[in-house]
GROMACS .gro file of N, CA and C in nm:
model
  546
    1UNK      N    1  10.237   8.950   9.464
    1UNK     CA    2  10.320   8.848   9.405
    1UNK      C    3  10.463   8.869   9.445
    2UNK      N    4  10.521   8.763   9.485
    2UNK     CA    5  10.662   8.777   9.534
    2UNK      C    6  10.740   8.650   9.516
    3UNK      N    7  10.858   8.649   9.562
    3UNK     CA    8  10.945   8.536   9.549
    3UNK      C    9  10.916   8.436   9.658
    4UNK      N   10  10.926   8.314   9.632
    4UNK     CA   11  10.899   8.207   9.727
    4UNK      C   12  10.995   8.219   9.842
    5UNK      N   13  10.946   8.195   9.969
    5UNK     CA   14  11.038   8.196  10.085
    5UNK      C   15  11.115   8.064  10.092
    6UNK      N   16  11.079   7.965  10.007
    6UNK     CA   17  11.152   7.839  10.004
    6UNK      C   18  11.291   7.860   9.959
    7UNK      N   19  11.396   7.804  10.029
    7UNK     CA   20  11.533   7.823   9.982
    7UNK      C   21  11.545   7.771   9.841
    8UNK      N   22  11.636   7.837   9.769
    8UNK     CA   23  11.655   7.813   9.625
    8UNK      C   24  11.675   7.664   9.600
    9UNK      N   25  11.761   7.599   9.672
    9UNK     CA   26  11.789   7.455   9.647
    9UNK      C   27  11.669   7.371   9.663
   10UNK      N   28  11.570   7.410   9.749
   10UNK     CA   29  11.447   7.335   9.752
   10UNK      C   30  11.347   7.373   9.644
   11UNK      N   31  11.349   7.508   9.608
   11UNK     CA   32  11.263   7.560   9.501
   11UNK      C   33  11.295   7.488   9.369
   12UNK      N   34  11.421   7.464   9.344
   12UNK     CA   35  11.462   7.394   9.220
   12UNK      C   36  11.384   7.265   9.201
   13UNK      N   37  11.354   7.196   9.312
   13UNK     CA   38  11.279   7.066   9.295
   13UNK      C   39  11.146   7.091   9.238
   14UNK      N   40  11.085   7.207   9.269
   14UNK     CA   41  10.951   7.234   9.218
   14UNK      C   42  10.960   7.262   9.065
   15UNK      N   43  11.071   7.308   9.022
   15UNK     CA   44  11.089   7.335   8.876
   15UNK      C   45  11.114   7.205   8.800
   16UNK      N   46  11.150   7.098   8.872
   16UNK     CA   47  11.181   6.972   8.804
   16UNK      C   48  11.055   6.897   8.776
   17UNK      N   49  11.051   6.776   8.814
   17UNK     CA   50  10.945   6.688   8.774
   17UNK      C   51  10.850   6.651   8.886
   18UNK      N   52  10.719   6.682   8.872
   18UNK     CA   53  10.623   6.651   8.964
   18UNK      C   54  10.591   6.503   8.956
   19UNK      N   55  10.574   6.438   9.070
   19UNK     CA   56  10.542   6.298   9.075
   19UNK      C   57  10.403   6.284   9.127
   20UNK      N   58  10.337   6.177   9.094
   20UNK     CA   59  10.207   6.152   9.142
   20UNK      C   60  10.216   6.069   9.272
   21UNK      N   61  10.154   6.116   9.377
   21UNK     CA   62  10.160   6.042   9.502
   21UNK      C   63  10.086   5.909   9.497
   22UNK      N   64  10.095   5.841   9.604
   22UNK     CA   65  10.036   5.709   9.615
   22UNK      C   66   9.891   5.715   9.671
   23UNK      N   67   9.838   5.839   9.695
   23UNK     CA   68   9.711   5.850   9.758
   23UNK      C   69   9.600   5.875   9.653
   24UNK      N   70   9.615   5.819   9.536
   24UNK     CA   71   9.510   5.835   9.429
   24UNK      C   72   9.387   5.745   9.465
   25UNK      N   73   9.271   5.811   9.455
   25UNK     CA   74   9.151   5.734   9.476
   25UNK      C   75   9.056   5.759   9.355
   26UNK      N   76   8.968   5.674   9.331
   26UNK     CA   77   8.872   5.689   9.227
   26UNK      C   78   8.789   5.814   9.240
   27UNK      N   79   8.766   5.856   9.364
   27UNK     CA   80   8.680   5.976   9.388
   27UNK      C   81   8.740   6.107   9.335
   28UNK      N   82   8.875   6.108   9.330
   28UNK     CA   83   8.942   6.229   9.298
   28UNK      C   84   8.994   6.232   9.150
   29UNK      N   85   8.968   6.127   9.073
   29UNK     CA   86   9.038   6.105   8.947
   29UNK      C   87   8.968   6.175   8.832
   30UNK      N   88   8.955   6.311   8.835
   30UNK     CA   89   8.914   6.387   8.717
   30UNK      C   90   9.025   6.380   8.615
   31UNK      N   91   9.147   6.407   8.654
   31UNK     CA   92   9.265   6.393   8.576
   31UNK      C   93   9.384   6.392   8.660
   32UNK      N   94   9.500   6.356   8.607
   32UNK     CA   95   9.620   6.346   8.687
   32UNK      C   96   9.667   6.485   8.737
   33UNK      N   97   9.628   6.589   8.667
   33UNK     CA   98   9.671   6.721   8.706
   33UNK      C   99   9.629   6.757   8.853
   34UNK      N  100   9.517   6.694   8.893
   34UNK     CA  101   9.470   6.715   9.030
   34UNK      C  102   9.582   6.687   9.127
   35UNK      N  103   9.652   6.574   9.103
   35UNK     CA  104   9.754   6.535   9.200
   35UNK      C  105   9.884   6.617   9.185
   36UNK      N  106   9.904   6.676   9.064
   36UNK     CA  107  10.020   6.764   9.046
   36UNK      C  108  10.009   6.887   9.137
   37UNK      N  109   9.882   6.952   9.138
   37UNK     CA  110   9.858   7.059   9.223
   37UNK      C  111   9.857   7.018   9.370
   38UNK      N  112   9.802   6.909   9.399
   38UNK     CA  113   9.794   6.866   9.537
   38UNK      C  114   9.936   6.845   9.594
   39UNK      N  115  10.025   6.791   9.518
   39UNK     CA  116  10.164   6.770   9.563
   39UNK      C  117  10.234   6.906   9.579
   40UNK      N  118  10.219   6.990   9.481
   40UNK     CA  119  10.283   7.127   9.490
   40UNK      C  120  10.234   7.200   9.613
   41UNK      N  121  10.109   7.198   9.644
   41UNK     CA  122  10.056   7.269   9.757
   41UNK      C  123  10.102   7.202   9.889
   42UNK      N  124  10.113   7.074   9.886
   42UNK     CA  125  10.154   7.007  10.009
   42UNK      C  126  10.301   7.049  10.048
   43UNK      N  127  10.386   7.066   9.950
   43UNK     CA  128  10.524   7.095   9.982
   43UNK      C  129  10.556   7.245   9.976
   44UNK      N  130  10.480   7.328   9.906
   44UNK     CA  131  10.525   7.467   9.879
   44UNK      C  132  10.424   7.570   9.924
   45UNK      N  133  10.316   7.540   9.991
   45UNK     CA  134  10.215   7.637  10.031
   45UNK      C  135  10.265   7.701  10.161
   46UNK      N  136  10.343   7.807  10.149
   46UNK     CA  137  10.404   7.876  10.265
   46UNK      C  138  10.396   8.029  10.242
   47UNK      N  139  10.398   8.097  10.355
   47UNK     CA  140  10.410   8.244  10.348
   47UNK      C  141  10.558   8.285  10.352
   48UNK      N  142  10.586   8.410  10.356
   48UNK     CA  143  10.728   8.460  10.350
   48UNK      C  144  10.806   8.409  10.474
   49UNK      N  145  10.738   8.375  10.583
   49UNK     CA  146  10.810   8.322  10.700
   49UNK      C  147  10.823   8.172  10.699
   50UNK      N  148  10.769   8.110  10.598
   50UNK     CA  149  10.778   7.963  10.583
   50UNK      C  150  10.662   7.892  10.653
   51UNK      N  151  10.564   7.966  10.703
   51UNK     CA  152  10.445   7.906  10.768
   51UNK      C  153  10.342   7.863  10.667
   52UNK      N  154  10.268   7.751  10.695
   52UNK     CA  155  10.167   7.711  10.601
   52UNK      C  156  10.056   7.816  10.585
   53UNK      N  157  10.002   7.824  10.465
   53UNK     CA  158   9.896   7.922  10.431
   53UNK      C  159   9.763   7.848  10.407
   54UNK      N  160   9.655   7.906  10.446
   54UNK     CA  161   9.522   7.846  10.423
   54UNK      C  162   9.456   7.933  10.320
   55UNK      N  163   9.388   7.860  10.225
   55UNK     CA  164   9.305   7.926  10.126
   55UNK      C  165   9.157   7.905  10.158
   56UNK      N  166   9.126   7.864  10.274
   56UNK     CA  167   8.989   7.843  10.316
   56UNK      C  168   8.910   7.967  10.300
   57UNK      N  169   8.793   7.964  10.225
   57UNK     CA  170   8.713   8.081  10.209
   57UNK      C  171   8.764   8.184  10.106
   58UNK      N  172   8.872   8.153  10.039
   58UNK     CA  173   8.934   8.251   9.944
   58UNK      C  174   8.879   8.228   9.806
   59UNK      N  175   8.922   8.326   9.719
   59UNK     CA  176   8.882   8.322   9.574
   59UNK      C  177   9.008   8.282   9.493
   60UNK      N  178   8.987   8.186   9.400
   60UNK     CA  179   9.099   8.140   9.317
   60UNK      C  180   9.057   8.159   9.173
   61UNK      N  181   9.158   8.162   9.083
   61UNK     CA  182   9.138   8.169   8.940
   61UNK      C  183   9.222   8.053   8.884
   62UNK      N  184   9.157   7.956   8.819
   62UNK     CA  185   9.216   7.847   8.754
   62UNK      C  186   9.218   7.870   8.601
   63UNK      N  187   9.334   7.915   8.553
   63UNK     CA  188   9.344   7.952   8.405
   63UNK      C  189   9.386   7.827   8.329
   64UNK      N  190   9.312   7.788   8.230
   64UNK     CA  191   9.335   7.666   8.155
   64UNK      C  192   9.283   7.542   8.235
   65UNK      N  193   9.164   7.551   8.284
   65UNK     CA  194   9.115   7.458   8.383
   65UNK      C  195   9.061   7.326   8.334
   66UNK      N  196   9.029   7.312   8.203
   66UNK     CA  197   8.969   7.189   8.151
   66UNK      C  198   9.070   7.071   8.169
   67UNK      N  199   9.016   6.956   8.214
   67UNK     CA  200   8.880   6.920   8.246
   67UNK      C  201   8.835   6.955   8.384
   68UNK      N  202   8.921   7.008   8.476
   68UNK     CA  203   8.871   7.054   8.604
   68UNK      C  204   8.941   6.996   8.724
   69UNK      N  205   9.049   6.930   8.705
   69UNK     CA  206   9.126   6.868   8.818
   69UNK      C  207   9.169   6.970   8.920
   70UNK      N  208   9.226   7.081   8.875
   70UNK     CA  209   9.276   7.182   8.968
   70UNK      C  210   9.163   7.259   9.034
   71UNK      N  211   9.054   7.287   8.962
   71UNK     CA  212   8.938   7.349   9.021
   71UNK      C  213   8.881   7.258   9.134
   72UNK      N  214   8.872   7.127   9.104
   72UNK     CA  215   8.817   7.039   9.200
   72UNK      C  216   8.905   7.038   9.326
   73UNK      N  217   9.032   7.032   9.305
   73UNK     CA  218   9.128   7.032   9.419
   73UNK      C  219   9.108   7.158   9.505
   74UNK      N  220   9.105   7.272   9.441
   74UNK     CA  221   9.090   7.396   9.518
   74UNK      C  222   8.962   7.404   9.597
   75UNK      N  223   8.853   7.357   9.543
   75UNK     CA  224   8.726   7.361   9.613
   75UNK      C  225   8.720   7.249   9.723
   76UNK      N  226   8.767   7.134   9.693
   76UNK     CA  227   8.755   7.013   9.782
   76UNK      C  228   8.861   7.011   9.884
   77UNK      N  229   8.986   7.033   9.849
   77UNK     CA  230   9.093   7.018   9.948
   77UNK      C  231   9.139   7.152  10.009
   78UNK      N  232   9.134   7.259   9.933
   78UNK     CA  233   9.175   7.389   9.985
   78UNK      C  234   9.061   7.470  10.040
   79UNK      N  235   8.935   7.421  10.019
   79UNK     CA  236   8.817   7.489  10.067
   79UNK      C  237   8.800   7.635  10.018
   80UNK      N  238   8.840   7.658   9.889
   80UNK     CA  239   8.820   7.792   9.836
   80UNK      C  240   8.669   7.813   9.832
   81UNK      N  241   8.627   7.934   9.854
   81UNK     CA  242   8.485   7.970   9.850
   81UNK      C  243   8.440   7.974   9.701
   82UNK      N  244   8.526   8.034   9.617
   82UNK     CA  245   8.493   8.054   9.476
   82UNK      C  246   8.616   8.026   9.387
   83UNK      N  247   8.594   7.950   9.284
   83UNK     CA  248   8.705   7.923   9.187
   83UNK      C  249   8.651   7.965   9.048
   84UNK      N  250   8.716   8.068   8.988
   84UNK     CA  251   8.693   8.093   8.847
   84UNK      C  252   8.763   7.993   8.770
   85UNK      N  253   8.688   7.901   8.705
   85UNK     CA  254   8.747   7.794   8.626
   85UNK      C  255   8.738   7.834   8.481
   86UNK      N  256   8.850   7.882   8.429
   86UNK     CA  257   8.847   7.949   8.295
   86UNK      C  258   8.923   7.862   8.191
   87UNK      N  259   8.843   7.831   8.084
   87UNK     CA  260   8.903   7.752   7.974
   87UNK      C  261   8.797   7.745   7.863
   88UNK      N  262   8.839   7.763   7.737
   88UNK     CA  263   8.742   7.748   7.628
   88UNK      C  264   8.707   7.602   7.609
   89UNK      N  265   8.781   7.507   7.666
   89UNK     CA  266   8.751   7.369   7.658
   89UNK      C  267   8.645   7.330   7.755
   90UNK      N  268   8.599   7.203   7.748
   90UNK     CA  269   8.487   7.155   7.830
   90UNK      C  270   8.536   7.121   7.973
   91UNK      N  271   8.458   7.168   8.070
   91UNK     CA  272   8.488   7.136   8.210
   91UNK      C  273   8.400   7.011   8.245
   92UNK      N  274   8.457   6.917   8.321
   92UNK     CA  275   8.386   6.795   8.356
   92UNK      C  276   8.260   6.838   8.437
   93UNK      N  277   8.148   6.774   8.403
   93UNK     CA  278   8.017   6.812   8.467
   93UNK      C  279   8.020   6.802   8.620
   94UNK      N  280   8.096   6.697   8.672
   94UNK     CA  281   8.100   6.684   8.818
   94UNK      C  282   8.170   6.805   8.883
   95UNK      N  283   8.263   6.870   8.812
   95UNK     CA  284   8.330   6.987   8.865
   95UNK      C  285   8.248   7.113   8.840
   96UNK      N  286   8.188   7.119   8.722
   96UNK     CA  287   8.106   7.237   8.692
   96UNK      C  288   7.989   7.252   8.791
   97UNK      N  289   7.936   7.137   8.839
   97UNK     CA  290   7.829   7.139   8.929
   97UNK      C  291   7.869   7.160   9.081
   98UNK      N  292   7.993   7.161   9.109
   98UNK     CA  293   8.036   7.172   9.248
   98UNK      C  294   8.008   7.320   9.295
   99UNK      N  295   7.961   7.330   9.421
   99UNK     CA  296   7.933   7.459   9.482
   99UNK      C  297   8.070   7.535   9.483
  100UNK      N  298   8.067   7.652   9.436
  100UNK     CA  299   8.187   7.741   9.430
  100UNK      C  300   8.256   7.750   9.296
  101UNK      N  301   8.207   7.662   9.200
  101UNK     CA  302   8.268   7.670   9.065
  101UNK      C  303   8.198   7.779   8.987
  102UNK      N  304   8.273   7.869   8.924
  102UNK     CA  305   8.225   7.968   8.830
  102UNK      C  306   8.300   7.937   8.699
  103UNK      N  307   8.230   7.865   8.612
  103UNK     CA  308   8.291   7.817   8.486
  103UNK      C  309   8.284   7.934   8.385
  104UNK      N  310   8.405   7.975   8.340
  104UNK     CA  311   8.414   8.075   8.236
  104UNK      C  312   8.461   8.006   8.114
  105UNK      N  313   8.375   7.980   8.021
  105UNK     CA  314   8.408   7.908   7.896
  105UNK      C  315   8.468   8.012   7.798
  106UNK      N  316   8.589   8.048   7.822
  106UNK     CA  317   8.659   8.152   7.745
  106UNK      C  318   8.807   8.145   7.762
  107UNK      N  319   8.883   8.219   7.685
  107UNK     CA  320   9.025   8.232   7.703
  107UNK      C  321   9.061   8.312   7.824
  108UNK      N  322   9.181   8.291   7.878
  108UNK     CA  323   9.228   8.345   8.005
  108UNK      C  324   9.215   8.497   8.006
  109UNK      N  325   9.261   8.569   7.899
  109UNK     CA  326   9.255   8.714   7.903
  109UNK      C  327   9.113   8.767   7.911
  110UNK      N  328   9.018   8.698   7.845
  110UNK     CA  329   8.881   8.738   7.856
  110UNK      C  330   8.825   8.714   7.995
  111UNK      N  331   8.869   8.602   8.054
  111UNK     CA  332   8.824   8.575   8.193
  111UNK      C  333   8.878   8.677   8.289
  112UNK      N  334   8.998   8.720   8.272
  112UNK     CA  335   9.065   8.821   8.353
  112UNK      C  336   8.977   8.949   8.349
  113UNK      N  337   8.940   8.988   8.232
  113UNK     CA  338   8.862   9.109   8.205
  113UNK      C  339   8.723   9.097   8.276
  114UNK      N  340   8.656   8.978   8.263
  114UNK     CA  341   8.531   8.957   8.329
  114UNK      C  342   8.543   8.973   8.479
  115UNK      N  343   8.644   8.908   8.542
  115UNK     CA  344   8.663   8.918   8.684
  115UNK      C  345   8.687   9.068   8.728
  116UNK      N  346   8.768   9.134   8.646
  116UNK     CA  347   8.792   9.280   8.670
  116UNK      C  348   8.662   9.356   8.677
  117UNK      N  349   8.576   9.332   8.576
  117UNK     CA  350   8.452   9.407   8.569
  117UNK      C  351   8.355   9.370   8.690
  118UNK      N  352   8.365   9.250   8.737
  118UNK     CA  353   8.290   9.208   8.850
  118UNK      C  354   8.339   9.264   8.978
  119UNK      N  355   8.467   9.306   8.981
  119UNK     CA  356   8.523   9.371   9.094
  119UNK      C  357   8.575   9.268   9.204
  120UNK      N  358   8.587   9.141   9.169
  120UNK     CA  359   8.639   9.042   9.264
  120UNK      C  360   8.789   9.043   9.272
  121UNK      N  361   8.835   9.008   9.389
  121UNK     CA  362   8.983   8.999   9.408
  121UNK      C  363   9.016   8.856   9.424
  122UNK      N  364   9.126   8.815   9.355
  122UNK     CA  365   9.172   8.677   9.357
  122UNK      C  366   9.293   8.664   9.448
  123UNK      N  367   9.280   8.562   9.542
  123UNK     CA  368   9.388   8.537   9.632
  123UNK      C  369   9.491   8.436   9.580
  124UNK      N  370   9.441   8.352   9.489
  124UNK     CA  371   9.529   8.240   9.446
  124UNK      C  372   9.503   8.227   9.294
  125UNK      N  373   9.618   8.234   9.217
  125UNK     CA  374   9.616   8.220   9.074
  125UNK      C  375   9.683   8.085   9.039
  126UNK      N  376   9.619   7.996   8.973
  126UNK     CA  377   9.684   7.874   8.928
  126UNK      C  378   9.662   7.857   8.780
  127UNK      N  379   9.762   7.803   8.718
  127UNK     CA  380   9.751   7.782   8.570
  127UNK      C  381   9.839   7.661   8.528
  128UNK      N  382   9.769   7.570   8.459
  128UNK     CA  383   9.836   7.456   8.404
  128UNK      C  384   9.820   7.450   8.247
  129UNK      N  385   9.809   7.570   8.190
  129UNK     CA  386   9.785   7.578   8.043
  129UNK      C  387   9.903   7.526   7.976
  130UNK      N  388   9.875   7.461   7.859
  130UNK     CA  389   9.981   7.417   7.767
  130UNK      C  390   9.983   7.514   7.646
  131UNK      N  391  10.078   7.603   7.646
  131UNK     CA  392  10.084   7.707   7.544
  131UNK      C  393  10.205   7.682   7.455
  132UNK      N  394  10.205   7.724   7.337
  132UNK     CA  395  10.314   7.716   7.244
  132UNK      C  396  10.433   7.793   7.296
  133UNK      N  397  10.405   7.916   7.356
  133UNK     CA  398  10.515   7.997   7.411
  133UNK      C  399  10.493   8.003   7.561
  134UNK      N  400  10.588   7.946   7.634
  134UNK     CA  401  10.573   7.944   7.782
  134UNK      C  402  10.567   8.086   7.843
  135UNK      N  403  10.625   8.184   7.773
  135UNK     CA  404  10.613   8.325   7.823
  135UNK      C  405  10.469   8.365   7.841
  136UNK      N  406  10.382   8.313   7.760
  136UNK     CA  407  10.239   8.349   7.770
  136UNK      C  408  10.182   8.303   7.903
  137UNK      N  409  10.236   8.198   7.963
  137UNK     CA  410  10.187   8.148   8.092
  137UNK      C  411  10.214   8.266   8.193
  138UNK      N  412  10.334   8.315   8.196
  138UNK     CA  413  10.372   8.421   8.284
  138UNK      C  414  10.296   8.549   8.247
  139UNK      N  415  10.281   8.579   8.112
  139UNK     CA  416  10.210   8.700   8.074
  139UNK      C  417  10.065   8.702   8.122
  140UNK      N  418  10.001   8.586   8.129
  140UNK     CA  419   9.860   8.588   8.185
  140UNK      C  420   9.861   8.631   8.326
  141UNK      N  421   9.953   8.578   8.405
  141UNK     CA  422   9.965   8.615   8.550
  141UNK      C  423   9.991   8.761   8.562
  142UNK      N  424  10.088   8.814   8.484
  142UNK     CA  425  10.121   8.955   8.495
  142UNK      C  426  10.006   9.044   8.450
  143UNK      N  427   9.932   8.999   8.350
  143UNK     CA  428   9.813   9.075   8.305
  143UNK      C  429   9.709   9.079   8.417
  144UNK      N  430   9.690   8.970   8.481
  144UNK     CA  431   9.592   8.963   8.599
  144UNK      C  432   9.639   9.065   8.707
  145UNK      N  433   9.766   9.073   8.732
  145UNK     CA  434   9.817   9.167   8.827
  145UNK      C  435   9.797   9.316   8.778
  146UNK      N  436   9.832   9.342   8.652
  146UNK     CA  437   9.809   9.476   8.594
  146UNK      C  438   9.666   9.517   8.598
  147UNK      N  439   9.575   9.426   8.572
  147UNK     CA  440   9.430   9.453   8.568
  147UNK      C  441   9.378   9.467   8.712
  148UNK      N  442   9.452   9.439   8.810
  148UNK     CA  443   9.412   9.459   8.951
  148UNK      C  444   9.320   9.358   9.006
  149UNK      N  445   9.316   9.237   8.945
  149UNK     CA  446   9.229   9.137   9.000
  149UNK      C  447   9.295   9.047   9.109
  150UNK      N  448   9.423   9.058   9.123
  150UNK     CA  449   9.499   8.988   9.224
  150UNK      C  450   9.510   9.070   9.355
  151UNK      N  451   9.492   9.008   9.468
  151UNK     CA  452   9.516   9.073   9.596
  151UNK      C  453   9.665   9.106   9.605
  152UNK      N  454   9.697   9.198   9.689
  152UNK     CA  455   9.838   9.242   9.713
  152UNK      C  456   9.926   9.122   9.743
  153UNK      N  457   9.876   9.033   9.816
  153UNK     CA  458   9.961   8.919   9.867
  153UNK      C  459   9.914   8.786   9.801
  154UNK      N  460   9.870   8.797   9.674
  154UNK     CA  461   9.821   8.674   9.604
  154UNK      C  462   9.936   8.575   9.587
  155UNK      N  463   9.891   8.447   9.593
  155UNK     CA  464   9.983   8.338   9.566
  155UNK      C  465   9.958   8.288   9.423
  156UNK      N  466  10.060   8.219   9.368
  156UNK     CA  467  10.036   8.164   9.234
  156UNK      C  468  10.114   8.032   9.217
  157UNK      N  469  10.052   7.951   9.130
  157UNK     CA  470  10.122   7.826   9.090
  157UNK      C  471  10.107   7.818   8.942
  158UNK      N  472  10.223   7.809   8.868
  158UNK     CA  473  10.222   7.798   8.728
  158UNK      C  474  10.301   7.672   8.686
  159UNK      N  475  10.253   7.604   8.586
  159UNK     CA  476  10.336   7.503   8.530
  159UNK      C  477  10.395   7.555   8.399
  160UNK      N  478  10.518   7.531   8.385
  160UNK     CA  479  10.589   7.572   8.262
  160UNK      C  480  10.615   7.449   8.178
  161UNK      N  481  10.558   7.449   8.058
  161UNK     CA  482  10.572   7.328   7.962
  161UNK      C  483  10.651   7.372   7.844
  162UNK      N  484  10.763   7.312   7.820
  162UNK     CA  485  10.846   7.345   7.707
  162UNK      C  486  10.841   7.229   7.603
  163UNK      N  487  10.814   7.268   7.479
  163UNK     CA  488  10.799   7.176   7.368
  163UNK      C  489  10.930   7.155   7.291
  164UNK      N  490  11.039   7.218   7.335
  164UNK     CA  491  11.165   7.201   7.273
  164UNK      C  492  11.266   7.152   7.367
  165UNK      N  493  11.350   7.060   7.324
  165UNK     CA  494  11.455   7.006   7.409
  165UNK      C  495  11.391   6.913   7.515
  166UNK      N  496  11.461   6.803   7.539
  166UNK     CA  497  11.409   6.705   7.631
  166UNK      C  498  11.509   6.680   7.750
  167UNK      N  499  11.611   6.752   7.757
  167UNK     CA  500  11.714   6.732   7.861
  167UNK      C  501  11.673   6.816   7.984
  168UNK      N  502  11.718   6.769   8.097
  168UNK     CA  503  11.695   6.849   8.221
  168UNK      C  504  11.765   6.979   8.212
  169UNK      N  505  11.884   6.982   8.143
  169UNK     CA  506  11.955   7.113   8.133
  169UNK      C  507  11.874   7.213   8.048
  170UNK      N  508  11.815   7.168   7.941
  170UNK     CA  509  11.734   7.257   7.857
  170UNK      C  510  11.615   7.311   7.939
  171UNK      N  511  11.547   7.219   8.007
  171UNK     CA  512  11.437   7.258   8.087
  171UNK      C  513  11.474   7.364   8.197
  172UNK      N  514  11.585   7.333   8.264
  172UNK     CA  515  11.628   7.421   8.368
  172UNK      C  516  11.664   7.559   8.314
  173UNK      N  517  11.727   7.568   8.199
  173UNK     CA  518  11.760   7.696   8.138
  173UNK      C  519  11.640   7.775   8.106
  174UNK      N  520  11.540   7.711   8.050
  174UNK     CA  521  11.420   7.779   8.007
  174UNK      C  522  11.337   7.822   8.132
  175UNK      N  523  11.332   7.736   8.229
  175UNK     CA  524  11.266   7.765   8.356
  175UNK      C  525  11.327   7.887   8.422
  176UNK      N  526  11.458   7.892   8.429
  176UNK     CA  527  11.528   8.009   8.485
  176UNK      C  528  11.498   8.135   8.411
  177UNK      N  529  11.487   8.127   8.280
  177UNK     CA  530  11.451   8.243   8.199
  177UNK      C  531  11.316   8.292   8.231
  178UNK      N  532  11.217   8.208   8.256
  178UNK     CA  533  11.084   8.251   8.296
  178UNK      C  534  11.082   8.312   8.435
  179UNK      N  535  11.162   8.252   8.533
  179UNK     CA  536  11.167   8.311   8.666
  179UNK      C  537  11.229   8.451   8.662
  180UNK      N  538  11.322   8.474   8.576
  180UNK     CA  539  11.383   8.607   8.566
  180UNK      C  540  11.277   8.704   8.513
  181UNK      N  541  11.194   8.659   8.425
  181UNK     CA  542  11.088   8.738   8.361
  181UNK      C  543  10.987   8.784   8.470
  182UNK      N  544  10.961   8.699   8.563
  182UNK     CA  545  10.866   8.726   8.674
  182UNK      C  546  10.925   8.840   8.763
   0.00000   0.00000   0.00000
């Protein structure tokens, strides 16, 4: 886990507001979150040198996956071999039945422990959980790292959702706090 190679002024755009692209089709419409991850990956999937990264054949962990938009994107568009789709909520049947989906109907920390016991290494951690305390979003990622389920050069995508304050300034301050925590 490291700092994005994207220049700070460009990275700030990722912290702001994701927009849904115009390439929405009925075939991909599990939920709008599918397009949030698709857009983030299109613009920010880079290594430390700024070169595009491929997740083809890799293992991913989708924490807070219900109803399954991000899991579907990772399998369908990124060609991940295996996606641990972890959420106590219901996963859409069309996603649950996709080759490569491993549905963990449990909370994130329990899913981390299960993956640790299985001995699998995760190359990509994604999480779109809506938690009361945004620090818990980062804590899940750090727990996965501490438990040793993330590869040395694992990538991650986290959404930070704040339930207090509605101004861009408030959001930016809270987002900066979470980045310092990482």
